mmCIF file of C-alpha atoms in Angstrom:
data_model
loop_
_atom_site.group_PDB
_atom_site.id
_atom_site.type_symbol
_atom_site.label_atom_id
_atom_site.label_comp_id
_atom_site.label_asym_id
_atom_site.label_seq_id
_atom_site.Cartn_x
_atom_site.Cartn_y
_atom_site.Cartn_z
ATOM 1 C CA MET Q 1 89.054 76.477 100.286
ATOM 2 C CA GLY Q 2 87.348 79.423 101.942
ATOM 3 C CA SER Q 3 88.880 82.759 102.892
ATOM 4 C CA ASP Q 4 89.338 85.189 105.758
ATOM 5 C CA GLN Q 5 87.836 88.646 105.298
ATOM 6 C CA ILE Q 6 90.331 91.172 106.642
ATOM 7 C CA SER Q 7 88.641 94.394 105.473
ATOM 8 C CA THR Q 8 85.463 95.476 103.718
ATOM 9 C CA ASN Q 9 86.807 94.265 100.380
ATOM 10 C CA ILE Q 10 90.001 92.245 100.973
ATOM 11 C CA TYR Q 11 90.003 88.488 101.508
ATOM 12 C CA VAL Q 12 92.907 86.137 102.168
ATOM 13 C CA GLY Q 13 92.289 82.648 100.859
ATOM 14 C CA LYS Q 14 92.791 79.729 103.238
ATOM 15 C CA ASP Q 15 95.333 78.406 100.782
ATOM 16 C CA PRO Q 16 97.464 75.615 102.310
ATOM 17 C CA ARG Q 17 100.293 76.583 99.973
ATOM 18 C CA PHE Q 18 100.831 79.706 102.078
ATOM 19 C CA GLY Q 19 102.045 77.349 104.790
ATOM 20 C CA GLU Q 20 101.762 78.046 108.493
ATOM 21 C CA TYR Q 21 101.888 81.733 109.320
ATOM 22 C CA ASP Q 22 100.784 84.080 112.075
ATOM 23 C CA LYS Q 23 97.450 85.281 110.709
ATOM 24 C CA GLU Q 24 97.056 87.931 113.382
ATOM 25 C CA ILE Q 25 100.261 89.671 112.339
ATOM 26 C CA VAL Q 26 100.106 89.069 108.568
ATOM 27 C CA HIS Q 27 96.495 90.160 108.238
ATOM 28 C CA ARG Q 28 97.162 93.231 110.390
ATOM 29 C CA LEU Q 29 100.078 94.202 108.153
ATOM 30 C CA LEU Q 30 98.053 93.669 104.980
ATOM 31 C CA GLN Q 31 95.304 95.829 106.456
ATOM 32 C CA GLN Q 32 97.905 98.511 107.118
ATOM 33 C CA VAL Q 33 98.714 98.761 103.409
ATOM 34 C CA GLN Q 34 95.091 99.608 102.699
ATOM 35 C CA ILE Q 35 94.864 101.958 105.680
ATOM 36 C CA ASP Q 36 97.946 103.868 104.556
ATOM 37 C CA PHE Q 37 96.669 104.146 101.001
ATOM 38 C CA SER Q 38 93.386 105.492 102.398
ATOM 39 C CA CYS Q 39 95.368 108.214 104.189
ATOM 40 C CA TRP Q 40 97.282 109.020 101.023
ATOM 41 C CA THR Q 41 94.522 108.829 98.399
ATOM 42 C CA GLY Q 42 91.200 108.825 100.271
ATOM 43 C CA ASP Q 43 88.803 106.409 101.931
ATOM 44 C CA ASP Q 44 87.442 105.269 98.564
ATOM 45 C CA VAL Q 45 89.985 102.433 98.737
ATOM 46 C CA PHE Q 46 87.536 100.629 101.027
ATOM 47 C CA GLN Q 47 84.847 100.771 98.332
ATOM 48 C CA THR Q 48 86.972 99.500 95.440
ATOM 49 C CA CYS Q 49 86.213 96.075 94.012
ATOM 50 C CA ASN Q 50 86.720 92.918 96.061
ATOM 51 C CA CYS Q 51 90.265 91.588 96.135
ATOM 52 C CA THR Q 52 91.188 88.011 97.080
ATOM 53 C CA LEU Q 53 94.732 86.829 97.852
ATOM 54 C CA LEU Q 54 95.896 83.347 96.859
ATOM 55 C CA TYR Q 55 99.224 81.582 96.432
ATOM 56 C CA LYS Q 56 101.215 81.341 93.204
ATOM 57 C CA GLY Q 57 104.355 79.272 92.711
ATOM 58 C CA GLU Q 58 106.209 82.032 90.874
ATOM 59 C CA CYS Q 59 106.010 85.776 90.180
ATOM 60 C CA PRO Q 60 103.262 87.666 92.047
ATOM 61 C CA THR Q 61 100.452 88.728 89.709
ATOM 62 C CA ILE Q 62 97.058 90.417 89.713
ATOM 63 C CA TYR Q 63 94.120 89.314 87.568
ATOM 64 C CA LYS Q 64 90.635 90.546 86.885
ATOM 65 C CA VAL Q 65 87.947 88.094 87.945
ATOM 66 C CA GLY Q 66 84.650 88.461 86.142
ATOM 67 C CA ASP Q 67 83.530 91.986 85.413
ATOM 68 C CA LYS Q 68 85.154 93.777 88.325
ATOM 69 C CA ASP Q 69 86.799 91.755 91.110
ATOM 70 C CA HIS Q 70 90.543 91.183 91.417
ATOM 71 C CA LEU Q 71 92.656 88.179 92.335
ATOM 72 C CA ILE Q 72 96.128 88.830 93.753
ATOM 73 C CA MET Q 73 98.522 85.902 93.601
ATOM 74 C CA LEU Q 74 101.472 86.047 96.007
ATOM 75 C CA HIS Q 75 104.610 83.907 96.017
ATOM 76 C CA VAL Q 76 105.162 83.781 99.761
ATOM 77 C CA THR Q 77 105.049 81.143 102.482
ATOM 78 C CA GLY Q 78 105.098 81.191 106.253
ATOM 79 C CA ASP Q 79 106.068 84.168 108.370
ATOM 80 C CA GLU Q 80 108.064 86.082 105.763
ATOM 81 C CA TRP Q 81 106.214 89.198 106.875
ATOM 82 C CA TRP Q 82 108.296 91.662 104.895
ATOM 83 C CA ARG Q 83 107.746 89.604 101.728
ATOM 84 C CA TRP Q 84 103.968 89.583 102.255
ATOM 85 C CA ILE Q 85 104.069 93.373 102.410
ATOM 86 C CA TYR Q 86 106.570 93.825 99.587
ATOM 87 C CA GLN Q 87 104.520 91.745 97.151
ATOM 88 C CA PHE Q 88 101.044 92.778 98.286
ATOM 89 C CA ALA Q 89 101.826 96.514 98.224
ATOM 90 C CA HIS Q 90 102.967 96.236 94.600
ATOM 91 C CA GLU Q 91 99.905 94.320 93.438
ATOM 92 C CA TYR Q 92 97.519 96.411 95.553
ATOM 93 C CA CYS Q 93 98.816 99.493 93.765
ATOM 94 C CA HIS Q 94 97.824 97.842 90.459
ATOM 95 C CA HIS Q 95 94.458 97.120 92.086
ATOM 96 C CA LEU Q 96 93.933 100.831 92.777
ATOM 97 C CA VAL Q 97 95.040 101.838 89.267
ATOM 98 C CA ASN Q 98 92.469 99.323 88.031
ATOM 99 C CA GLY Q 99 93.747 98.955 84.488
ATOM 100 C CA PRO Q 100 93.042 95.959 82.235
ATOM 101 C CA MET Q 101 95.421 93.647 84.199
ATOM 102 C CA THR Q 102 97.019 92.070 81.134
ATOM 103 C CA SER Q 103 100.643 91.006 80.827
ATOM 104 C CA GLU Q 104 101.421 93.297 77.883
ATOM 105 C CA MET Q 105 104.356 95.633 78.522
ATOM 106 C CA ILE Q 106 103.374 98.346 76.068
ATOM 107 C CA GLY Q 107 102.612 102.054 76.203
ATOM 108 C CA LEU Q 108 103.410 103.537 79.603
ATOM 109 C CA GLN Q 109 102.937 100.328 81.546
ATOM 110 C CA TRP Q 110 106.589 100.708 82.549
ATOM 111 C CA PHE Q 111 105.708 103.864 84.492
ATOM 112 C CA GLU Q 112 102.928 102.087 86.360
ATOM 113 C CA GLU Q 113 105.389 99.308 87.215
ATOM 114 C CA ALA Q 114 107.840 101.897 88.584
ATOM 115 C CA ILE Q 115 105.090 103.403 90.749
ATOM 116 C CA CYS Q 116 104.082 99.952 92.003
ATOM 117 C CA ASP Q 117 107.716 99.243 92.859
ATOM 118 C CA LEU Q 118 107.672 102.508 94.777
ATOM 119 C CA SER Q 119 104.591 101.271 96.636
ATOM 120 C CA SER Q 120 106.543 98.219 97.810
ATOM 121 C CA ILE Q 121 109.377 100.379 99.133
ATOM 122 C CA CYS Q 122 107.096 102.891 100.837
ATOM 123 C CA HIS Q 123 105.168 100.153 102.615
ATOM 124 C CA LEU Q 124 108.348 98.413 103.705
ATOM 125 C CA ASP Q 125 109.340 101.748 105.210
ATOM 126 C CA ARG Q 126 106.001 101.757 107.027
ATOM 127 C CA LEU Q 127 106.661 98.203 108.256
ATOM 128 C CA ILE Q 128 110.040 99.305 109.595
ATOM 129 C CA ALA Q 129 108.336 102.124 111.490
ATOM 130 C CA LEU Q 130 105.637 99.769 112.795
ATOM 131 C CA CYS Q 131 108.074 97.155 114.074
ATOM 132 C CA ASP Q 132 108.435 99.145 117.292
ATOM 133 C CA VAL Q 133 104.813 100.297 117.523
ATOM 134 C CA LEU Q 134 103.333 96.816 117.011
ATOM 135 C CA ARG Q 135 106.253 95.117 118.784
ATOM 136 C CA ILE Q 136 106.798 92.861 115.786
ATOM 137 C CA SER Q 137 109.488 90.305 116.352
ATOM 138 C CA SER Q 138 110.384 86.886 115.012
ATOM 139 C CA ALA Q 139 112.526 83.835 115.550
ATOM 140 C CA LEU Q 140 115.362 85.920 114.145
ATOM 141 C CA ASP Q 141 115.390 87.903 117.371
ATOM 142 C CA ASN Q 142 116.234 84.855 119.429
ATOM 143 C CA HIS Q 143 118.262 82.661 117.096
ATOM 144 C CA ASN Q 144 120.294 85.118 115.070
ATOM 145 C CA ARG Q 145 120.550 87.876 117.660
ATOM 146 C CA ILE Q 146 119.195 90.329 115.149
ATOM 147 C CA SER Q 147 115.973 92.286 115.496
ATOM 148 C CA TYR Q 148 113.282 91.803 112.911
ATOM 149 C CA LYS Q 149 113.412 95.513 112.232
ATOM 150 C CA VAL Q 150 117.076 95.232 111.212
ATOM 151 C CA HIS Q 151 116.167 92.253 109.023
ATOM 152 C CA VAL Q 152 113.433 94.234 107.237
ATOM 153 C CA ILE Q 153 115.796 97.160 106.680
ATOM 154 C CA ALA Q 154 118.308 94.802 105.061
ATOM 155 C CA CYS Q 155 115.620 93.287 102.820
ATOM 156 C CA ARG Q 156 114.326 96.720 101.899
ATOM 157 C CA ASN Q 157 117.786 97.944 100.970
ATOM 158 C CA ALA Q 158 118.458 94.798 98.940
ATOM 159 C CA ASN Q 159 115.397 95.591 96.815
ATOM 160 C CA PHE Q 160 116.045 99.337 96.570
ATOM 161 C CA GLY Q 161 117.271 100.746 93.279
ATOM 162 C CA THR Q 162 119.847 103.437 92.570
ATOM 163 C CA ALA Q 163 118.579 107.007 92.564
ATOM 164 C CA GLN Q 164 119.551 108.776 89.360
ATOM 165 C CA GLU Q 165 121.266 112.154 89.527
ATOM 166 C CA THR Q 166 119.607 113.336 86.300
ATOM 167 C CA CYS Q 167 116.394 111.433 85.751
ATOM 168 C CA SER Q 168 115.648 112.870 82.309
ATOM 169 C CA GLU Q 169 119.031 111.723 81.008
ATOM 170 C CA TYR Q 170 118.503 108.311 82.559
ATOM 171 C CA LEU Q 171 115.115 107.979 80.845
ATOM 172 C CA LYS Q 172 116.723 108.839 77.517
ATOM 173 C CA SER Q 173 119.447 106.257 78.089
ATOM 174 C CA VAL Q 174 116.925 103.479 78.740
ATOM 175 C CA ALA Q 175 114.272 104.595 76.239
ATOM 176 C CA ASP Q 176 114.971 101.704 73.861
ATOM 177 C CA LYS Q 177 114.631 99.170 76.671
ATOM 178 C CA LEU Q 178 111.409 100.747 77.912
ATOM 179 C CA ALA Q 179 110.011 100.440 74.385
ATOM 180 C CA GLU Q 180 110.582 96.687 74.487
ATOM 181 C CA PRO Q 181 107.573 94.507 75.389
ATOM 182 C CA VAL Q 182 109.472 92.965 78.309
ATOM 183 C CA TYR Q 183 109.781 93.583 82.052
ATOM 184 C CA HIS Q 184 112.845 95.586 83.201
ATOM 185 C CA ARG Q 185 112.705 95.453 86.988
ATOM 186 C CA ASP Q 186 116.081 97.160 87.458
ATOM 187 C CA ILE Q 187 114.924 100.241 85.554
ATOM 188 C CA TYR Q 188 111.644 100.472 87.468
ATOM 189 C CA SER Q 189 113.528 100.108 90.740
ATOM 190 C CA ASN Q 190 115.952 102.886 89.821
ATOM 191 C CA LEU Q 191 113.090 105.184 88.849
ATOM 192 C CA SER Q 192 111.198 104.494 92.072
ATOM 193 C CA ALA Q 193 114.330 105.221 94.116
ATOM 194 C CA THR Q 194 114.720 108.516 92.250
ATOM 195 C CA ILE Q 195 111.194 109.791 92.833
ATOM 196 C CA LEU Q 196 110.771 108.404 96.379
ATOM 197 C CA PRO Q 197 111.690 111.687 98.161
ATOM 198 C CA LEU Q 198 108.783 113.535 96.540
ATOM 199 C CA PHE Q 199 106.284 110.936 97.788
ATOM 200 C CA GLN Q 200 107.866 111.039 101.226
ATOM 201 C CA GLU Q 201 107.585 114.822 101.223
ATOM 202 C CA ASN Q 202 103.907 114.735 100.218
ATOM 203 C CA PRO Q 203 102.115 111.356 100.377
ATOM 204 C CA ARG Q 204 99.069 112.967 98.728
ATOM 205 C CA LEU Q 205 101.041 112.643 95.496
ATOM 206 C CA TRP Q 206 99.848 109.025 95.477
ATOM 207 C CA LYS Q 207 96.519 110.368 94.218
ATOM 208 C CA ILE Q 208 97.985 110.371 90.705
ATOM 209 C CA ILE Q 209 97.406 106.610 90.440
ATOM 210 C CA LEU Q 210 93.650 107.230 90.557
ATOM 211 C CA HIS Q 211 93.957 109.007 87.204
ATOM 212 C CA PHE Q 212 96.259 106.621 85.336
ATOM 213 C CA GLY Q 213 93.552 104.577 83.663
ATOM 214 C CA ASP Q 214 94.830 102.088 81.090
ATOM 215 C CA MET Q 215 98.544 102.894 81.000
ATOM 216 C CA ARG Q 216 99.011 100.722 77.928
ATOM 217 C CA ARG Q 217 97.017 103.249 75.910
ATOM 218 C CA TRP Q 218 99.348 106.152 76.716
ATOM 219 C CA SER Q 219 102.182 106.621 74.252
ATOM 220 C CA SER Q 220 103.755 109.760 75.726
ATOM 221 C CA LEU Q 221 104.817 110.524 79.289
ATOM 222 C CA GLU Q 222 104.310 114.210 78.519
ATOM 223 C CA ASP Q 223 100.687 113.569 77.522
ATOM 224 C CA LEU Q 224 100.119 111.572 80.701
ATOM 225 C CA PHE Q 225 101.414 114.432 82.841
ATOM 226 C CA ASP Q 226 99.270 116.933 80.954
ATOM 227 C CA HIS Q 227 96.311 114.753 81.940
ATOM 228 C CA LEU Q 228 97.499 114.374 85.533
ATOM 229 C CA GLU Q 229 97.866 118.119 85.906
ATOM 230 C CA THR Q 230 94.284 118.715 84.762
ATOM 231 C CA THR Q 231 93.011 116.227 87.353
ATOM 232 C CA ALA Q 232 95.268 117.284 90.241
ATOM 233 C CA THR Q 233 93.836 118.785 93.408
ATOM 234 C CA VAL Q 234 95.419 121.574 95.394
ATOM 235 C CA ASP Q 235 96.858 119.247 98.048
ATOM 236 C CA TYR Q 236 99.367 117.733 95.622
ATOM 237 C CA ALA Q 237 99.440 119.948 92.506
ATOM 238 C CA ALA Q 238 102.753 121.569 93.513
ATOM 239 C CA SER Q 239 104.297 118.142 94.212
ATOM 240 C CA LEU Q 240 103.128 116.925 90.808
ATOM 241 C CA THR Q 241 104.895 119.880 89.216
ATOM 242 C CA LYS Q 242 108.073 118.879 91.077
ATOM 243 C CA LEU Q 243 107.703 115.305 89.841
ATOM 244 C CA ARG Q 244 107.290 116.458 86.282
ATOM 245 C CA SER Q 245 110.345 118.650 86.580
ATOM 246 C CA LEU Q 246 112.343 115.773 88.045
ATOM 247 C CA LEU Q 247 111.432 113.480 85.158
ATOM 248 C CA PHE Q 248 111.817 115.948 82.319
ATOM 249 C CA SER Q 249 114.432 118.510 83.369
#
């Protein structure tokens, strides 16, 4: 099948199931996800394990391949540029966390899923900003008399959760569901919408994902934040304190 190398460690498979798409634009946008994460967390993202993108006929997923490499499966075809970004940003966040990549929804895997949902939203926001800079347009511009930027905003809002006025009370109300070994996308989306302003205020807060480890082994959010506080650097320690207060107060 072969693949196109789009960065030092990211490859996009020449998978015919992706359909016909503008490689110049799609690959540039995928690169931007990695570039933005390098600004937020550090240039080490370019030295993480190799990551290959292939097509999957259903839910996007990430797998470990061998001892260290990752395989990201995306459910996207053609020039659905926002969907490429939405799905890739989520799975790339898992890639950076670098946990065991199993399907078990146990421990604090729900919190990692909320953070990965947040990654999708943040990178859609970046795409919206880049629509003007990169002069991204599509057939929508001509046929539907709507700019692609407006289209992306609508798609972003359709996938955006409801910010919770009191996050700690919300977490208590959904605690039983979060303890279930099943995926609750609506909860993760609501949590990501709630904490988004803190990551917008200080993107360095993304560095917390480098210290998650295997989230399935954590049984207490309080214990996780104790660990995160001991590993925090000065550029985001205050923001981490705000995040903890938001979740627990």
